[in-house]
Amino acid sequence: MLAHWSSANGCWCTHDHWAYWFDYQTRALRKVFRIPPRSNSWQGRIKDWMARSWLKRTLRPGPGIQALVELPARDVLVIYDRIYWFSPELHGSCAEVLSSDVEPPMAAPLRGGIAVHPTSQCVYFGEYLNGHERDIRVCRVDARARKVQACWSFARSEIKHIHAIHYDRFRNRLWICTGDQDHESSFYYTDDEFASVHRFAGGDQSWRAIALLFDETGMEWGMDAGKDAPADAINLIYRYDFAEARRTVLATIGNPAYAACEFTDGTAMIQTTFEPGRLQDTREEAALWFRGHDRQWRQCLGLPYAPKPRAGVSRYGSILLPQGMSPAGLILLTPVNSRRWYYTMLAMNVGEGEDSPNYRIIDVA
């Protein structure tokens, strides 16, 4: 089971093709909706029934839904093989497919790379592609209008792919993180929902990032210099102060940062991923780094790498975190390719001054 989108009250999670709501107060996990079969023919429904069976999911489990976000009106958008929209008001227990005439079809985003703009309630994501020579597009989804469109395009000479788009509530701004080579690694932003896009900074691996954290005066991120980066590109956590136009190093994390999560009390978490074959001399583990009220980053969890092949899942060692805002001291997570808790969703209590976090296992499979 995977946690995707958290608020102070609960978190949207998925298992296979079903979406669940986890209530933080009651610790109850409630099945809410599923994405429909690829085909509604009787052959398609039988094929889907077999794929959803306990036997198939036990013997040959797949990755399940990898991208889900909640909209301000409590609607949910899923990006999988197609784009799905679920509204508690309009749909029963099955999401609706949003058709798209974008050609070629939009490539999927990287996990954690989807932004929701609270004013327009539109969802934005960028294409994440490897081994290609075409321009990279940004997709806008207006679920209530049932409209999917490409709203911006980056030339292949500018970037390889888009790592993530993030909404900055302190500046009412969308940030775009790109990669991977030095000249492709930059931060872009738009203040008008892609009517225009501006390059903020970039040009080396220190601006190669996936996850950003924002506050009243600045932003923080962990580098994402992976196995294709040079041996001396050891990943750091940076902070940029807007008023002073100054960037500082906060911590050395070694492995690339793949995700970040905020808590309601202003603390935060960054997750690092182990990439086999890397040139950098780093620990063979996925890790969590916690930022307390003193604004210092400290590692609070390390899970040694242990590859466990699963169809459609990367061989990297990782700890999957939800987007959004988690309640103070509690986060849902799913380890991948680790010695313990592989693909099992955990609830982790974390706080300042604790020598070791406490865990409670939550899983339906």
PDB file of N, CA, C and O in Angstrom, residues 291-349:
ATOM      1  N   ARG A 291      13.733  17.681   9.846  1.00  0.00           N
ATOM      2  CA  ARG A 291      14.065  19.052  10.252  1.00  0.00           C
ATOM      3  C   ARG A 291      13.160  19.462  11.399  1.00  0.00           C
ATOM      4  O   ARG A 291      11.946  19.556  11.254  1.00  0.00           O
ATOM      5  N   GLY A 292      13.764  19.679  12.559  1.00  0.00           N
ATOM      6  CA  GLY A 292      12.997  20.041  13.742  1.00  0.00           C
ATOM      7  C   GLY A 292      12.760  21.534  13.843  1.00  0.00           C
ATOM      8  O   GLY A 292      13.023  22.309  12.914  1.00  0.00           O
ATOM      9  N   HIS A 293      12.271  21.961  14.988  1.00  0.00           N
ATOM     10  CA  HIS A 293      11.990  23.381  15.207  1.00  0.00           C
ATOM     11  C   HIS A 293      13.267  24.220  15.268  1.00  0.00           C
ATOM     12  O   HIS A 293      13.210  25.443  15.091  1.00  0.00           O
ATOM     13  N   ASP A 294      14.421  23.573  15.490  1.00  0.00           N
ATOM     14  CA  ASP A 294      15.681  24.307  15.477  1.00  0.00           C
ATOM     15  C   ASP A 294      16.216  24.509  14.058  1.00  0.00           C
ATOM     16  O   ASP A 294      17.307  25.052  13.875  1.00  0.00           O
ATOM     17  N   ARG A 295      15.468  24.014  13.054  1.00  0.00           N
ATOM     18  CA  ARG A 295      15.792  24.168  11.634  1.00  0.00           C
ATOM     19  C   ARG A 295      17.005  23.348  11.216  1.00  0.00           C
ATOM     20  O   ARG A 295      17.516  23.512  10.100  1.00  0.00           O
ATOM     21  N   GLN A 296      17.451  22.425  12.056  1.00  0.00           N
ATOM     22  CA  GLN A 296      18.580  21.572  11.725  1.00  0.00           C
ATOM     23  C   GLN A 296      18.077  20.258  11.126  1.00  0.00           C
ATOM     24  O   GLN A 296      17.090  19.689  11.584  1.00  0.00           O
ATOM     25  N   TRP A 297      18.799  19.766  10.110  1.00  0.00           N
ATOM     26  CA  TRP A 297      18.453  18.499   9.474  1.00  0.00           C
ATOM     27  C   TRP A 297      19.267  17.357  10.080  1.00  0.00           C
ATOM     28  O   TRP A 297      20.488  17.451  10.176  1.00  0.00           O
ATOM     29  N   ARG A 298      18.566  16.287  10.496  1.00  0.00           N
ATOM     30  CA  ARG A 298      19.226  15.121  11.085  1.00  0.00           C
ATOM     31  C   ARG A 298      18.602  13.849  10.525  1.00  0.00           C
ATOM     32  O   ARG A 298      17.383  13.765  10.376  1.00  0.00           O
ATOM     33  N   GLN A 299      19.436  12.866  10.256  1.00  0.00           N
ATOM     34  CA  GLN A 299      18.893  11.590   9.782  1.00  0.00           C
ATOM     35  C   GLN A 299      18.167  10.892  10.929  1.00  0.00           C
ATOM     36  O   GLN A 299      18.689  10.789  12.045  1.00  0.00           O
ATOM     37  N   CYS A 300      16.947  10.424  10.668  1.00  0.00           N
ATOM     38  CA  CYS A 300      16.172   9.753  11.713  1.00  0.00           C
ATOM     39  C   CYS A 300      15.870   8.308  11.376  1.00  0.00           C
ATOM     40  O   CYS A 300      15.381   7.561  12.228  1.00  0.00           O
ATOM     41  N   LEU A 301      16.137   7.876  10.142  1.00  0.00           N
ATOM     42  CA  LEU A 301      15.873   6.489   9.762  1.00  0.00           C
ATOM     43  C   LEU A 301      16.756   6.118   8.591  1.00  0.00           C
ATOM     44  O   LEU A 301      16.930   6.906   7.662  1.00  0.00           O
ATOM     45  N   GLY A 302      17.318   4.914   8.634  1.00  0.00           N
ATOM     46  CA  GLY A 302      18.081   4.368   7.511  1.00  0.00           C
ATOM     47  C   GLY A 302      17.698   2.914   7.298  1.00  0.00           C
ATOM     48  O   GLY A 302      17.704   2.122   8.249  1.00  0.00           O
ATOM     49  N   LEU A 303      17.337   2.567   6.078  1.00  0.00           N
ATOM     50  CA  LEU A 303      16.933   1.197   5.754  1.00  0.00           C
ATOM     51  C   LEU A 303      17.923   0.621   4.749  1.00  0.00           C
ATOM     52  O   LEU A 303      17.989   1.087   3.600  1.00  0.00           O
ATOM     53  N   PRO A 304      18.726  -0.393   5.146  1.00  0.00           N
ATOM     54  CA  PRO A 304      19.711  -0.981   4.238  1.00  0.00           C
ATOM     55  C   PRO A 304      19.065  -1.504   2.956  1.00  0.00           C
ATOM     56  O   PRO A 304      17.949  -2.024   2.965  1.00  0.00           O
ATOM     57  N   TYR A 305      19.809  -1.369   1.870  1.00  0.00           N
ATOM     58  CA  TYR A 305      19.322  -1.752   0.548  1.00  0.00           C
ATOM     59  C   TYR A 305      19.279  -3.263   0.398  1.00  0.00           C
ATOM     60  O   TYR A 305      20.222  -3.974   0.765  1.00  0.00           O
ATOM     61  N   ALA A 306      18.176  -3.772  -0.165  1.00  0.00           N
ATOM     62  CA  ALA A 306      18.026  -5.190  -0.481  1.00  0.00           C
ATOM     63  C   ALA A 306      17.094  -5.291  -1.674  1.00  0.00           C
ATOM     64  O   ALA A 306      15.878  -5.141  -1.530  1.00  0.00           O
ATOM     65  N   PRO A 307      17.634  -5.531  -2.881  1.00  0.00           N
ATOM     66  CA  PRO A 307      16.789  -5.556  -4.075  1.00  0.00           C
ATOM     67  C   PRO A 307      15.791  -6.711  -4.052  1.00  0.00           C
ATOM     68  O   PRO A 307      16.155  -7.858  -3.755  1.00  0.00           O
ATOM     69  N   LYS A 308      14.545  -6.392  -4.346  1.00  0.00           N
ATOM     70  CA  LYS A 308      13.472  -7.386  -4.393  1.00  0.00           C
ATOM     71  C   LYS A 308      12.631  -7.081  -5.625  1.00  0.00           C
ATOM     72  O   LYS A 308      11.717  -6.258  -5.566  1.00  0.00           O
ATOM     73  N   PRO A 309      12.946  -7.724  -6.758  1.00  0.00           N
ATOM     74  CA  PRO A 309      12.288  -7.382  -8.028  1.00  0.00           C
ATOM     75  C   PRO A 309      10.761  -7.444  -7.942  1.00  0.00           C
ATOM     76  O   PRO A 309      10.187  -8.374  -7.370  1.00  0.00           O
ATOM     77  N   ARG A 310      10.124  -6.440  -8.508  1.00  0.00           N
ATOM     78  CA  ARG A 310       8.673  -6.358  -8.587  1.00  0.00           C
ATOM     79  C   ARG A 310       8.335  -5.683  -9.904  1.00  0.00           C
ATOM     80  O   ARG A 310       8.880  -4.633 -10.218  1.00  0.00           O
ATOM     81  N   ALA A 311       7.469  -6.285 -10.689  1.00  0.00           N
ATOM     82  CA  ALA A 311       7.148  -5.777 -12.022  1.00  0.00           C
ATOM     83  C   ALA A 311       6.728  -4.312 -11.959  1.00  0.00           C
ATOM     84  O   ALA A 311       5.875  -3.935 -11.158  1.00  0.00           O
ATOM     85  N   GLY A 312       7.361  -3.497 -12.791  1.00  0.00           N
ATOM     86  CA  GLY A 312       6.999  -2.098 -12.876  1.00  0.00           C
ATOM     87  C   GLY A 312       7.556  -1.219 -11.787  1.00  0.00           C
ATOM     88  O   GLY A 312       7.240  -0.025 -11.730  1.00  0.00           O
ATOM     89  N   VAL A 313       8.409  -1.765 -10.900  1.00  0.00           N
ATOM     90  CA  VAL A 313       8.972  -1.004  -9.786  1.00  0.00           C
ATOM     91  C   VAL A 313      10.489  -0.895  -9.961  1.00  0.00           C
ATOM     92  O   VAL A 313      11.155  -1.876 -10.277  1.00  0.00           O
ATOM     93  N   SER A 314      11.012   0.289  -9.769  1.00  0.00           N
ATOM     94  CA  SER A 314      12.449   0.520  -9.876  1.00  0.00           C
ATOM     95  C   SER A 314      13.226  -0.366  -8.908  1.00  0.00           C
ATOM     96  O   SER A 314      12.734  -0.758  -7.847  1.00  0.00           O
ATOM     97  N   ARG A 315      14.480  -0.657  -9.252  1.00  0.00           N
ATOM     98  CA  ARG A 315      15.361  -1.427  -8.367  1.00  0.00           C
ATOM     99  C   ARG A 315      16.064  -0.534  -7.346  1.00  0.00           C
ATOM    100  O   ARG A 315      16.868  -1.015  -6.550  1.00  0.00           O
ATOM    101  N   TYR A 316      15.778   0.743  -7.344  1.00  0.00           N
ATOM    102  CA  TYR A 316      16.378   1.650  -6.370  1.00  0.00           C
ATOM    103  C   TYR A 316      15.812   1.383  -4.980  1.00  0.00           C
ATOM    104  O   TYR A 316      14.660   0.979  -4.821  1.00  0.00           O
ATOM    105  N   GLY A 317      16.619   1.641  -3.969  1.00  0.00           N
ATOM    106  CA  GLY A 317      16.149   1.565  -2.594  1.00  0.00           C
ATOM    107  C   GLY A 317      15.557   2.899  -2.189  1.00  0.00           C
ATOM    108  O   GLY A 317      16.230   3.935  -2.256  1.00  0.00           O
ATOM    109  N   SER A 318      14.281   2.884  -1.771  1.00  0.00           N
ATOM    110  CA  SER A 318      13.593   4.148  -1.531  1.00  0.00           C
ATOM    111  C   SER A 318      12.606   4.019  -0.378  1.00  0.00           C
ATOM    112  O   SER A 318      12.320   2.911   0.100  1.00  0.00           O
ATOM    113  N   ILE A 319      12.091   5.155   0.069  1.00  0.00           N
ATOM    114  CA  ILE A 319      11.024   5.222   1.072  1.00  0.00           C
ATOM    115  C   ILE A 319       9.990   6.194   0.528  1.00  0.00           C
ATOM    116  O   ILE A 319      10.243   7.396   0.470  1.00  0.00           O
ATOM    117  N   LEU A 320       8.851   5.695   0.109  1.00  0.00           N
ATOM    118  CA  LEU A 320       7.851   6.524  -0.549  1.00  0.00           C
ATOM    119  C   LEU A 320       7.049   7.305   0.486  1.00  0.00           C
ATOM    120  O   LEU A 320       6.536   6.733   1.447  1.00  0.00           O
ATOM    121  N   LEU A 321       6.939   8.616   0.270  1.00  0.00           N
ATOM    122  CA  LEU A 321       6.235   9.524   1.178  1.00  0.00           C
ATOM    123  C   LEU A 321       5.045  10.172   0.467  1.00  0.00           C
ATOM    124  O   LEU A 321       5.046  10.298  -0.753  1.00  0.00           O
ATOM    125  N   PRO A 322       4.064  10.635   1.223  1.00  0.00           N
ATOM    126  CA  PRO A 322       2.955  11.360   0.605  1.00  0.00           C
ATOM    127  C   PRO A 322       3.319  12.823   0.359  1.00  0.00           C
ATOM    128  O   PRO A 322       4.180  13.392   1.031  1.00  0.00           O
ATOM    129  N   GLN A 323       2.642  13.433  -0.613  1.00  0.00           N
ATOM    130  CA  GLN A 323       2.694  14.881  -0.779  1.00  0.00           C
ATOM    131  C   GLN A 323       1.726  15.519   0.215  1.00  0.00           C
ATOM    132  O   GLN A 323       1.040  14.843   0.964  1.00  0.00           O
ATOM    133  N   GLY A 324       1.665  16.841   0.182  1.00  0.00           N
ATOM    134  CA  GLY A 324       0.712  17.535   1.028  1.00  0.00           C
ATOM    135  C   GLY A 324       1.275  17.873   2.392  1.00  0.00           C
ATOM    136  O   GLY A 324       2.480  18.090   2.563  1.00  0.00           O
ATOM    137  N   MET A 325       0.396  17.880   3.393  1.00  0.00           N
ATOM    138  CA  MET A 325       0.752  18.278   4.755  1.00  0.00           C
ATOM    139  C   MET A 325       0.382  17.157   5.723  1.00  0.00           C
ATOM    140  O   MET A 325      -0.779  16.770   5.823  1.00  0.00           O
ATOM    141  N   SER A 326       1.364  16.632   6.438  1.00  0.00           N
ATOM    142  CA  SER A 326       1.119  15.573   7.419  1.00  0.00           C
ATOM    143  C   SER A 326       0.955  16.180   8.812  1.00  0.00           C
ATOM    144  O   SER A 326       1.501  17.253   9.096  1.00  0.00           O
ATOM    145  N   PRO A 327       0.207  15.504   9.698  1.00  0.00           N
ATOM    146  CA  PRO A 327       0.043  16.028  11.061  1.00  0.00           C
ATOM    147  C   PRO A 327       1.373  15.989  11.814  1.00  0.00           C
ATOM    148  O   PRO A 327       2.219  15.135  11.550  1.00  0.00           O
ATOM    149  N   ALA A 328       1.545  16.900  12.735  1.00  0.00           N
ATOM    150  CA  ALA A 328       2.802  16.981  13.490  1.00  0.00           C
ATOM    151  C   ALA A 328       3.134  15.645  14.135  1.00  0.00           C
ATOM    152  O   ALA A 328       2.312  15.044  14.823  1.00  0.00           O
ATOM    153  N   GLY A 329       4.356  15.168  13.874  1.00  0.00           N
ATOM    154  CA  GLY A 329       4.843  13.967  14.535  1.00  0.00           C
ATOM    155  C   GLY A 329       4.413  12.651  13.937  1.00  0.00           C
ATOM    156  O   GLY A 329       4.742  11.585  14.482  1.00  0.00           O
ATOM    157  N   LEU A 330       3.705  12.664  12.809  1.00  0.00           N
ATOM    158  CA  LEU A 330       3.220  11.408  12.223  1.00  0.00           C
ATOM    159  C   LEU A 330       3.326  11.466  10.707  1.00  0.00           C
ATOM    160  O   LEU A 330       2.910  12.432  10.088  1.00  0.00           O
ATOM    161  N   ILE A 331       3.879  10.397  10.124  1.00  0.00           N
ATOM    162  CA  ILE A 331       3.973  10.329   8.674  1.00  0.00           C
ATOM    163  C   ILE A 331       3.748   8.888   8.223  1.00  0.00           C
ATOM    164  O   ILE A 331       4.147   7.931   8.905  1.00  0.00           O
ATOM    165  N   LEU A 332       3.085   8.725   7.086  1.00  0.00           N
ATOM    166  CA  LEU A 332       2.919   7.423   6.456  1.00  0.00           C
ATOM    167  C   LEU A 332       4.024   7.233   5.424  1.00  0.00           C
ATOM    168  O   LEU A 332       4.394   8.165   4.717  1.00  0.00           O
ATOM    169  N   LEU A 333       4.544   6.017   5.331  1.00  0.00           N
ATOM    170  CA  LEU A 333       5.645   5.753   4.411  1.00  0.00           C
ATOM    171  C   LEU A 333       5.615   4.299   3.953  1.00  0.00           C
ATOM    172  O   LEU A 333       5.062   3.433   4.638  1.00  0.00           O
ATOM    173  N   THR A 334       6.219   4.039   2.792  1.00  0.00           N
ATOM    174  CA  THR A 334       6.318   2.685   2.251  1.00  0.00           C
ATOM    175  C   THR A 334       7.735   2.437   1.763  1.00  0.00           C
ATOM    176  O   THR A 334       8.168   3.053   0.784  1.00  0.00           O
ATOM    177  N   PRO A 335       8.495   1.554   2.419  1.00  0.00           N
ATOM    178  CA  PRO A 335       9.845   1.232   1.945  1.00  0.00           C
ATOM    179  C   PRO A 335       9.793   0.375   0.669  1.00  0.00           C
ATOM    180  O   PRO A 335       8.895  -0.451   0.489  1.00  0.00           O
ATOM    181  N   VAL A 336      10.786   0.589  -0.201  1.00  0.00           N
ATOM    182  CA  VAL A 336      10.920  -0.170  -1.446  1.00  0.00           C
ATOM    183  C   VAL A 336      12.360  -0.655  -1.560  1.00  0.00           C
ATOM    184  O   VAL A 336      13.295   0.123  -1.363  1.00  0.00           O
ATOM    185  N   ASN A 337      12.507  -1.943  -1.873  1.00  0.00           N
ATOM    186  CA  ASN A 337      13.828  -2.567  -1.984  1.00  0.00           C
ATOM    187  C   ASN A 337      14.659  -2.364  -0.707  1.00  0.00           C
ATOM    188  O   ASN A 337      15.804  -1.912  -0.749  1.00  0.00           O
ATOM    189  N   SER A 338      14.039  -2.719   0.405  1.00  0.00           N
ATOM    190  CA  SER A 338      14.693  -2.625   1.710  1.00  0.00           C
ATOM    191  C   SER A 338      14.662  -3.993   2.381  1.00  0.00           C
ATOM    192  O   SER A 338      13.856  -4.857   2.031  1.00  0.00           O
ATOM    193  N   ARG A 339      15.515  -4.190   3.360  1.00  0.00           N
ATOM    194  CA  ARG A 339      15.548  -5.470   4.078  1.00  0.00           C
ATOM    195  C   ARG A 339      14.292  -5.696   4.893  1.00  0.00           C
ATOM    196  O   ARG A 339      13.872  -6.837   5.093  1.00  0.00           O
ATOM    197  N   ARG A 340      13.706  -4.620   5.388  1.00  0.00           N
ATOM    198  CA  ARG A 340      12.499  -4.734   6.214  1.00  0.00           C
ATOM    199  C   ARG A 340      11.351  -3.957   5.590  1.00  0.00           C
ATOM    200  O   ARG A 340      11.556  -2.950   4.928  1.00  0.00           O
ATOM    201  N   TRP A 341      10.134  -4.468   5.788  1.00  0.00           N
ATOM    202  CA  TRP A 341       8.890  -3.759   5.447  1.00  0.00           C
ATOM    203  C   TRP A 341       8.734  -3.462   3.960  1.00  0.00           C
ATOM    204  O   TRP A 341       8.101  -2.480   3.588  1.00  0.00           O
ATOM    205  N   TYR A 342       9.273  -4.307   3.090  1.00  0.00           N
ATOM    206  CA  TYR A 342       9.203  -4.030   1.662  1.00  0.00           C
ATOM    207  C   TYR A 342       7.754  -3.907   1.191  1.00  0.00           C
ATOM    208  O   TYR A 342       6.936  -4.797   1.384  1.00  0.00           O
ATOM    209  N   TYR A 343       7.431  -2.775   0.579  1.00  0.00           N
ATOM    210  CA  TYR A 343       6.115  -2.453   0.030  1.00  0.00           C
ATOM    211  C   TYR A 343       5.003  -2.591   1.068  1.00  0.00           C
ATOM    212  O   TYR A 343       3.867  -2.948   0.759  1.00  0.00           O
ATOM    213  N   THR A 344       5.318  -2.310   2.317  1.00  0.00           N
ATOM    214  CA  THR A 344       4.338  -2.288   3.400  1.00  0.00           C
ATOM    215  C   THR A 344       4.219  -0.859   3.919  1.00  0.00           C
ATOM    216  O   THR A 344       5.225  -0.219   4.215  1.00  0.00           O
ATOM    217  N   MET A 345       2.999  -0.370   4.022  1.00  0.00           N
ATOM    218  CA  MET A 345       2.823   0.998   4.497  1.00  0.00           C
ATOM    219  C   MET A 345       2.904   1.046   6.013  1.00  0.00           C
ATOM    220  O   MET A 345       2.241   0.271   6.705  1.00  0.00           O
ATOM    221  N   LEU A 346       3.722   1.954   6.515  1.00  0.00           N
ATOM    222  CA  LEU A 346       3.935   2.124   7.945  1.00  0.00           C
ATOM    223  C   LEU A 346       3.484   3.512   8.380  1.00  0.00           C
ATOM    224  O   LEU A 346       3.517   4.457   7.605  1.00  0.00           O
ATOM    225  N   ALA A 347       3.072   3.602   9.630  1.00  0.00           N
ATOM    226  CA  ALA A 347       2.880   4.903  10.261  1.00  0.00           C
ATOM    227  C   ALA A 347       4.066   5.115  11.195  1.00  0.00           C
ATOM    228  O   ALA A 347       4.341   4.279  12.054  1.00  0.00           O
ATOM    229  N   MET A 348       4.792   6.224  11.015  1.00  0.00           N
ATOM    230  CA  MET A 348       5.982   6.473  11.819  1.00  0.00           C
ATOM    231  C   MET A 348       5.784   7.721  12.660  1.00  0.00           C
ATOM    232  O   MET A 348       5.469   8.799  12.133  1.00  0.00           O
ATOM    233  N   ASN A 349       5.946   7.564  13.952  1.00  0.00           N
ATOM    234  CA  ASN A 349       5.946   8.705  14.859  1.00  0.00           C
ATOM    235  C   ASN A 349       7.356   9.284  14.896  1.00  0.00           C
ATOM    236  O   ASN A 349       8.322   8.548  15.090  1.00  0.00           O
TER     237      ASN A 349
END
